[in-house]
Short mmCIF file of C-alpha atoms in Angstrom, two decimals:
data_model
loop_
_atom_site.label_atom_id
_atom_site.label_comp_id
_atom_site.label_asym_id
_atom_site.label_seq_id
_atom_site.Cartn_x
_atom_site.Cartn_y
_atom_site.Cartn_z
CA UNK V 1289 136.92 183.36 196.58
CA UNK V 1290 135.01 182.42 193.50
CA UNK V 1291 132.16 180.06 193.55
CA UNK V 1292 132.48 177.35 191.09
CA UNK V 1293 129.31 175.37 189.78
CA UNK V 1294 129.03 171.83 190.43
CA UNK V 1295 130.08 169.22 187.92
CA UNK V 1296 126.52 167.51 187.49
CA UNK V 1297 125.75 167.53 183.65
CA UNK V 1298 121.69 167.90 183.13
CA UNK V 1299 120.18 165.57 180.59
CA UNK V 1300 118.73 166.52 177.42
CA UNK V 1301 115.15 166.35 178.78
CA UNK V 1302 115.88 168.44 181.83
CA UNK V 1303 116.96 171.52 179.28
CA UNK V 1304 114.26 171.29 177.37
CA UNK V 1305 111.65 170.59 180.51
CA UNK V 1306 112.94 173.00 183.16
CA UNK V 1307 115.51 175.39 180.64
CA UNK V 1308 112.77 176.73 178.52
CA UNK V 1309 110.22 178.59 179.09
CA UNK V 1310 107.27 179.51 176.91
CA UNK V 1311 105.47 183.18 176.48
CA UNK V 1312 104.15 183.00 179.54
CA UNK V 1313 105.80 180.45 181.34
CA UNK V 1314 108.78 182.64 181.68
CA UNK V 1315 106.89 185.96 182.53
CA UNK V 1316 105.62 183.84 185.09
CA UNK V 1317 108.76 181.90 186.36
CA UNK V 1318 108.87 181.39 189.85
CA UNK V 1319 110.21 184.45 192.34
CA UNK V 1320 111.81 183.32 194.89
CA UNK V 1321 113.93 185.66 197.55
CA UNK V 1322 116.15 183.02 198.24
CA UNK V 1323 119.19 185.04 196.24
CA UNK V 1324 118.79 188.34 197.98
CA UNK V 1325 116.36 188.51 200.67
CA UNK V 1326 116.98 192.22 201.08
CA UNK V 1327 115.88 192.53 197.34
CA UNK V 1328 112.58 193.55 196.20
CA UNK V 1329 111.69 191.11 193.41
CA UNK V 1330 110.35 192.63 190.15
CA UNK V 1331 105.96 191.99 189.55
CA UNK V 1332 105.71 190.42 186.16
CA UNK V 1333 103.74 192.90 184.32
CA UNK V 1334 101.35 191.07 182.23
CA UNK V 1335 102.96 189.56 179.01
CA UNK V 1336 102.00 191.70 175.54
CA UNK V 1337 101.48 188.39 172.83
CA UNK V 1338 102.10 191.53 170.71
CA UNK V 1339 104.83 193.02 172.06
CA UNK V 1340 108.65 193.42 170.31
CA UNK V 1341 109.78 190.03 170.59
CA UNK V 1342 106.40 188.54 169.72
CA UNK V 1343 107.11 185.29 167.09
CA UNK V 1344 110.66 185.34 168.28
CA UNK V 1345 112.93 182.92 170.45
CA UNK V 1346 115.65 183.96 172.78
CA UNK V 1347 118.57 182.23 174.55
CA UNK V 1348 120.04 183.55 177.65
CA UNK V 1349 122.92 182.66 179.67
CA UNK V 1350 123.53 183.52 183.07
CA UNK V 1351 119.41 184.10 183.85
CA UNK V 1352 119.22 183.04 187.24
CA UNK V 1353 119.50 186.26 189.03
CA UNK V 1354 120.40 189.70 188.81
CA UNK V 1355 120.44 191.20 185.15
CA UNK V 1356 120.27 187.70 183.40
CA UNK V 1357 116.60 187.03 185.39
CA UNK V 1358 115.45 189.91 184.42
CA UNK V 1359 115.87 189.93 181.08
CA UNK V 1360 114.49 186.73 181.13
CA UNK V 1361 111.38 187.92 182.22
CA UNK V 1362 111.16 191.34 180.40
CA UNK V 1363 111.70 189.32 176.71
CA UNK V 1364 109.13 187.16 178.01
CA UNK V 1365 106.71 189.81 178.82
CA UNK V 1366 107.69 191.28 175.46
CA UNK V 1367 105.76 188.30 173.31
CA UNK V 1368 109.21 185.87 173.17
CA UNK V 1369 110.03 182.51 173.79
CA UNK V 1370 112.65 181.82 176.42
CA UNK V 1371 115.72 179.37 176.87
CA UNK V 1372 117.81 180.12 179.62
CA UNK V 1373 120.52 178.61 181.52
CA UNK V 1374 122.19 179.35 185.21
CA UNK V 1375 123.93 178.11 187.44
CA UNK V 1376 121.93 178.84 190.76
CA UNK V 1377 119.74 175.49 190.84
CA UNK V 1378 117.58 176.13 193.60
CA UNK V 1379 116.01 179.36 192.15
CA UNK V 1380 113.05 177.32 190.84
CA UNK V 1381 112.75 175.56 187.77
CA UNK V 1382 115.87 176.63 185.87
CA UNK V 1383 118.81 174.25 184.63
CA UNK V 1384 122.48 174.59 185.74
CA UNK V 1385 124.98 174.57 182.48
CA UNK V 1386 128.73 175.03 182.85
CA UNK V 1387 129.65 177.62 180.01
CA UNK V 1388 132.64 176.76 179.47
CA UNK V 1389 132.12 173.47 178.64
CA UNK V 1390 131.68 173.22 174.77
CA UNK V 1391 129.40 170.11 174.87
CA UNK V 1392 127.09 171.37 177.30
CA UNK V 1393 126.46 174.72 175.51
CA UNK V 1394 126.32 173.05 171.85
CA UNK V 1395 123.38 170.87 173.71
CA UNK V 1396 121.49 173.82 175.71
CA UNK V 1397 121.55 175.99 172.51
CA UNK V 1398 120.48 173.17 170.29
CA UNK V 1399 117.83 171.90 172.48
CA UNK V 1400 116.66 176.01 172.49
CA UNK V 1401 116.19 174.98 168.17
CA UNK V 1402 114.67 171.93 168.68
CA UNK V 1403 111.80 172.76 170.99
CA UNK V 1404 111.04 176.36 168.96
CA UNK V 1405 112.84 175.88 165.56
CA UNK V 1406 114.60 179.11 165.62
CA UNK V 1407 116.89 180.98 167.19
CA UNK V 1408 116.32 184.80 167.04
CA UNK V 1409 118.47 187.03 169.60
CA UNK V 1410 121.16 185.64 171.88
CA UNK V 1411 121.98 187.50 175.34
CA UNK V 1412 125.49 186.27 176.55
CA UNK V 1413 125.12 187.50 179.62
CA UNK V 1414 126.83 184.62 182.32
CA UNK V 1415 130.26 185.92 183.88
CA UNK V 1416 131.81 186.60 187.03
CA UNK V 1417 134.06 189.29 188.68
CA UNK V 1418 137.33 188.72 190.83
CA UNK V 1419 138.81 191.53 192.46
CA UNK V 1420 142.84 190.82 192.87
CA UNK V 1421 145.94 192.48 192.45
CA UNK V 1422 147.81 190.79 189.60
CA UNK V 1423 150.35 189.32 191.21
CA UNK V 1424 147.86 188.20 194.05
CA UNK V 1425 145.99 185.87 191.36
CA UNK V 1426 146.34 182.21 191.43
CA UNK V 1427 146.33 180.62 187.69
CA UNK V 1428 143.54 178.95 188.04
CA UNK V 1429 141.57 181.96 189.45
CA UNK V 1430 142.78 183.83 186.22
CA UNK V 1431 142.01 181.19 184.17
CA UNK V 1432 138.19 180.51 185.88
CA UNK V 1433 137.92 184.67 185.27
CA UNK V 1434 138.98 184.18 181.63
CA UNK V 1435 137.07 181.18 180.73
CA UNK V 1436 133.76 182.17 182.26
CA UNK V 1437 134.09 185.88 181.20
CA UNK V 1438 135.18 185.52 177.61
CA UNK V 1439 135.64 181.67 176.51
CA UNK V 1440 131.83 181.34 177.54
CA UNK V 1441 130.61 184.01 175.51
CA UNK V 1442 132.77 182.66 172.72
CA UNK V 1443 131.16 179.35 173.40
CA UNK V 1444 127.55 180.24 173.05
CA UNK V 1445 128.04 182.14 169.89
CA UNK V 1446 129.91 179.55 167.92
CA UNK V 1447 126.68 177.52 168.45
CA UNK V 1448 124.03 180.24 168.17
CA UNK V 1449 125.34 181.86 164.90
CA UNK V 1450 125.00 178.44 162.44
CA UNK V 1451 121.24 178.61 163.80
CA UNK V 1452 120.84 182.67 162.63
CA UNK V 1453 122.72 182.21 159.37
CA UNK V 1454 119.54 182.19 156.97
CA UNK V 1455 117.11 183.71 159.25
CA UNK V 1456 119.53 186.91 160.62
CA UNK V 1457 119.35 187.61 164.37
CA UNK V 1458 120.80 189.92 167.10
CA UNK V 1459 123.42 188.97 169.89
CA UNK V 1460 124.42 190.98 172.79
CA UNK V 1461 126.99 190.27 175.23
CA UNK V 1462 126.99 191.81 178.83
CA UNK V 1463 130.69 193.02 179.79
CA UNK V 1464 130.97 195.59 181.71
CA UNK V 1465 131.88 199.28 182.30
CA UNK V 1466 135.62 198.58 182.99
CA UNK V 1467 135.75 198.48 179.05
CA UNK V 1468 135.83 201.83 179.46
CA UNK V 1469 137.60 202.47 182.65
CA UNK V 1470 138.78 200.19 185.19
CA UNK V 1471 139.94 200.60 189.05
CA UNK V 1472 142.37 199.02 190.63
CA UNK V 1473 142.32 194.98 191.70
CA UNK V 1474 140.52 194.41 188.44
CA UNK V 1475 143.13 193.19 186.13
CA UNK V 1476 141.93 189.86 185.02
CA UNK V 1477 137.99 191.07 184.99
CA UNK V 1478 139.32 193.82 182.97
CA UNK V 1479 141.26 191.89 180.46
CA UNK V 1480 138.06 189.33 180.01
CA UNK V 1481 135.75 192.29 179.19
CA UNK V 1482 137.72 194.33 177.12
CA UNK V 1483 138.62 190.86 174.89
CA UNK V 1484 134.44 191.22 174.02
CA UNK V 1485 134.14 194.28 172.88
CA UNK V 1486 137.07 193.20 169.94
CA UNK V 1487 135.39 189.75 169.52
CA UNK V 1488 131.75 191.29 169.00
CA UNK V 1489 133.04 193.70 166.79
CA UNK V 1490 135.28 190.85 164.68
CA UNK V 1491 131.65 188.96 164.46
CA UNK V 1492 129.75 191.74 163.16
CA UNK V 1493 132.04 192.08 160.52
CA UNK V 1494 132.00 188.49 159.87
CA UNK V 1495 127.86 188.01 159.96
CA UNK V 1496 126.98 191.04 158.67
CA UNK V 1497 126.37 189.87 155.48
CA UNK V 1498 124.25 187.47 156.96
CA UNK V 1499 121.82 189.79 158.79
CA UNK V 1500 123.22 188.93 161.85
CA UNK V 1501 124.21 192.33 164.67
CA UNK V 1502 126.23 191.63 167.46
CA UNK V 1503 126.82 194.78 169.79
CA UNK V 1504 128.12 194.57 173.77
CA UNK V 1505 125.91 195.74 176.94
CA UNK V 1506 128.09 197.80 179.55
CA UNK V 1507 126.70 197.93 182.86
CA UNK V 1508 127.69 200.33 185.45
CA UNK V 1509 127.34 199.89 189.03
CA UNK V 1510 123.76 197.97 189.22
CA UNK V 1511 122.40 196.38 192.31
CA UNK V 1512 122.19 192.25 191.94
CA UNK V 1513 123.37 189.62 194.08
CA UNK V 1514 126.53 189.71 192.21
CA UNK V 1515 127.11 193.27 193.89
CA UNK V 1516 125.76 192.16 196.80
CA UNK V 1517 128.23 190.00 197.22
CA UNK V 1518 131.64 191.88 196.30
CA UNK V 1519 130.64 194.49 198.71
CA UNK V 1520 129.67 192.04 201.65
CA UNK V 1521 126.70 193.59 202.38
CA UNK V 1522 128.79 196.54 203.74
CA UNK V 1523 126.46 199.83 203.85
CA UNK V 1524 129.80 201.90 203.97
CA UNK V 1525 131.05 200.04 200.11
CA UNK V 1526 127.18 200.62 198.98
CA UNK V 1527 127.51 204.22 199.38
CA UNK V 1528 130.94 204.60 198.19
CA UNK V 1529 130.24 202.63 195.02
CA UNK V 1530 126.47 204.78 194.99
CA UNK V 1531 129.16 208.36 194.98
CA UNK V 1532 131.05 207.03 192.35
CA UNK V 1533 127.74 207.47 189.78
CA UNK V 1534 128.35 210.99 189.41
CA UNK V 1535 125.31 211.95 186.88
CA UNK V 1536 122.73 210.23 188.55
CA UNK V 1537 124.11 209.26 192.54
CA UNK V 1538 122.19 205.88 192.73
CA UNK V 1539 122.90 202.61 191.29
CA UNK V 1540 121.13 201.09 188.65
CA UNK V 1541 118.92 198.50 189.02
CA UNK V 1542 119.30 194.85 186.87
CA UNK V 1543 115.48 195.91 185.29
CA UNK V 1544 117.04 199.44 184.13
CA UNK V 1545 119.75 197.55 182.68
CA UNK V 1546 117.88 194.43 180.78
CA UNK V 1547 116.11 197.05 179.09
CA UNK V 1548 118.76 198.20 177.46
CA UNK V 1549 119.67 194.72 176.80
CA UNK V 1550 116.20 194.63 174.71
CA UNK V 1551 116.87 197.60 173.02
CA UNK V 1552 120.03 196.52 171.45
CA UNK V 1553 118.20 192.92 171.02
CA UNK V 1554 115.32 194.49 169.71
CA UNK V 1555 114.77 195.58 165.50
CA UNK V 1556 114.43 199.27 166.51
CA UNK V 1557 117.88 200.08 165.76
CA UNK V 1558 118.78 197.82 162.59
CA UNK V 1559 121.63 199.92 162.19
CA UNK V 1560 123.84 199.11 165.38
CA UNK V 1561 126.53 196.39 165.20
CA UNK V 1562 129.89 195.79 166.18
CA UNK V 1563 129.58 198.59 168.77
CA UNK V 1564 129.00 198.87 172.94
CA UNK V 1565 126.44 200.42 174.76
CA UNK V 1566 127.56 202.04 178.28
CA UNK V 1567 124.60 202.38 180.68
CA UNK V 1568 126.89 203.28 183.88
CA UNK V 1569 124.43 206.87 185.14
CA UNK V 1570 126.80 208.89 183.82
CA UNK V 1571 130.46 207.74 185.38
CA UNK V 1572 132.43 208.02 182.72
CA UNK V 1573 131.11 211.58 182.17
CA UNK V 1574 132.84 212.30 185.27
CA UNK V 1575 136.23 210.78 184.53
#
């Protein structure tokens, strides 16, 4: 069953108070175990005022746990200035936003401007997975799949791009290796994914001109609470889904996989838009 958020709207001041966090405010945001208590947490490392990101301000969706979070911590660490949103409310001080809700993503993205003036690299990285055969999906379980998956990414970047038009800026979205290849019970997951590799590449035609690169994230197997909790906690689907990276046999973690994330966010490839990068330890190679 998916887990929907609740239906309490934050103000404007609770964005900007508890949504944002500064250079190293968000290096430093509170680590709780409460989301996986069999998961290590990450140790900040200590934040580099020079590092990539330095001068820069990012917005992050879905940064309450698993590869969201730490992203979230590694731009911080990185020199950047961090707005993020989730929906997990009692992870500390971070601010619950409904993506799919047009208002409430206008107002966390512009609240990210006014506090920092800017708006330099975008990680749409809030989704969710539903594992169904097709004819086993209730419409509004399709449409909760679709609109969190795809109408939320297409959300946050009809508000971020207005704010990167003169300055340029970098947007990655997080979908997912079943662009690639999917398995079975993964029809409407599949659809939403695959429908962001065409819209990234449709915007990086579009804002090209304007500086602006837009490129997708695809995550293999990777251990967050997400994973967590599709497998139940079963050691037996662990191992199975561990087998199934055939380069590497173990599954990635979410800090492996943000820093890809900051690669494609970062200016050290100028030259990469309107394309995916697959970060699955070598599964596809075995296909």
């Amino acid at each position: 069953m998916i887990k929907h958020s609740t239906n309490r709207q934050p103000n404007r001041r609770q964005v900007i108070q508890t949504g944002i966090a500064g250079i190293a405010g968000a290096a430093a945001v509170e680590l709780t175990t409460q989301a996986n208590a069999q998961q290590p947490e990450p140790v900040p490392k200590l934040v580099n005022p020079n590092g990539r990101f330095a001068g820069k301000v990012v917005s992050i969706t879905g940064a309450t746990s698993g590869i969201g979070r730490a992203a979230a911590i590694a731009f911080a660490r990185e020199g950047a200035k961090v707005g993020f949103c989730g929906r997990r409310e009692n992870l500390g001080n971070k601010v619950e936003q409904q993506i799919r809700k047009p208002k409430e993503v206008e107002s966390f993205v512009n609240c990210i401007v006014e506090k920092y003036g800017q708006l330099d690299v975008a990680f749409n990285n809030a989704g969710d997975v539903l594992s169904k055969t097709l004819h086993e999906i209730a419409v509004e379980e399709w449409d909760w799949v679709q609109n969190t998956n795809l109408r939320g990414v297409f959300l946050a970047m009809k508000y971020q791009i207005p704010h990167m038009l003169k300055r340029g800026g970098n947007i990655v979205i997080t979908a997912s290796q079943h662009t690639v290849a999917t398995r079975p019970g993964f029809s409407a997951y599949t659809s939403a994914k695959r429908a962001l590799l065409g819209l990234a590449q449709a915007a990086a035609l579009d804002y090209g001109q304007h500086g602006i690169r837009v490129n997708v994230l695809l995550p293999g197997i990777t251990d967050t609470p997400l994973f967590q909790r599709t497998t139940g906690g079963s050691t037996e689907k662990v191992e199975a889904s561990r087998q199934l990276v055939d380069a590497l046999k173990r599954i990635a973690t979410a800090e492996e996989i943000a820093e890809a994330a900051l690669f494609l966010a970062s200016n050290d490839c100028p030259s990469i838009t309107g394309t995916s990068l697959l970060a699955d330890g070598g599964m596809m190679s075995g296909l």
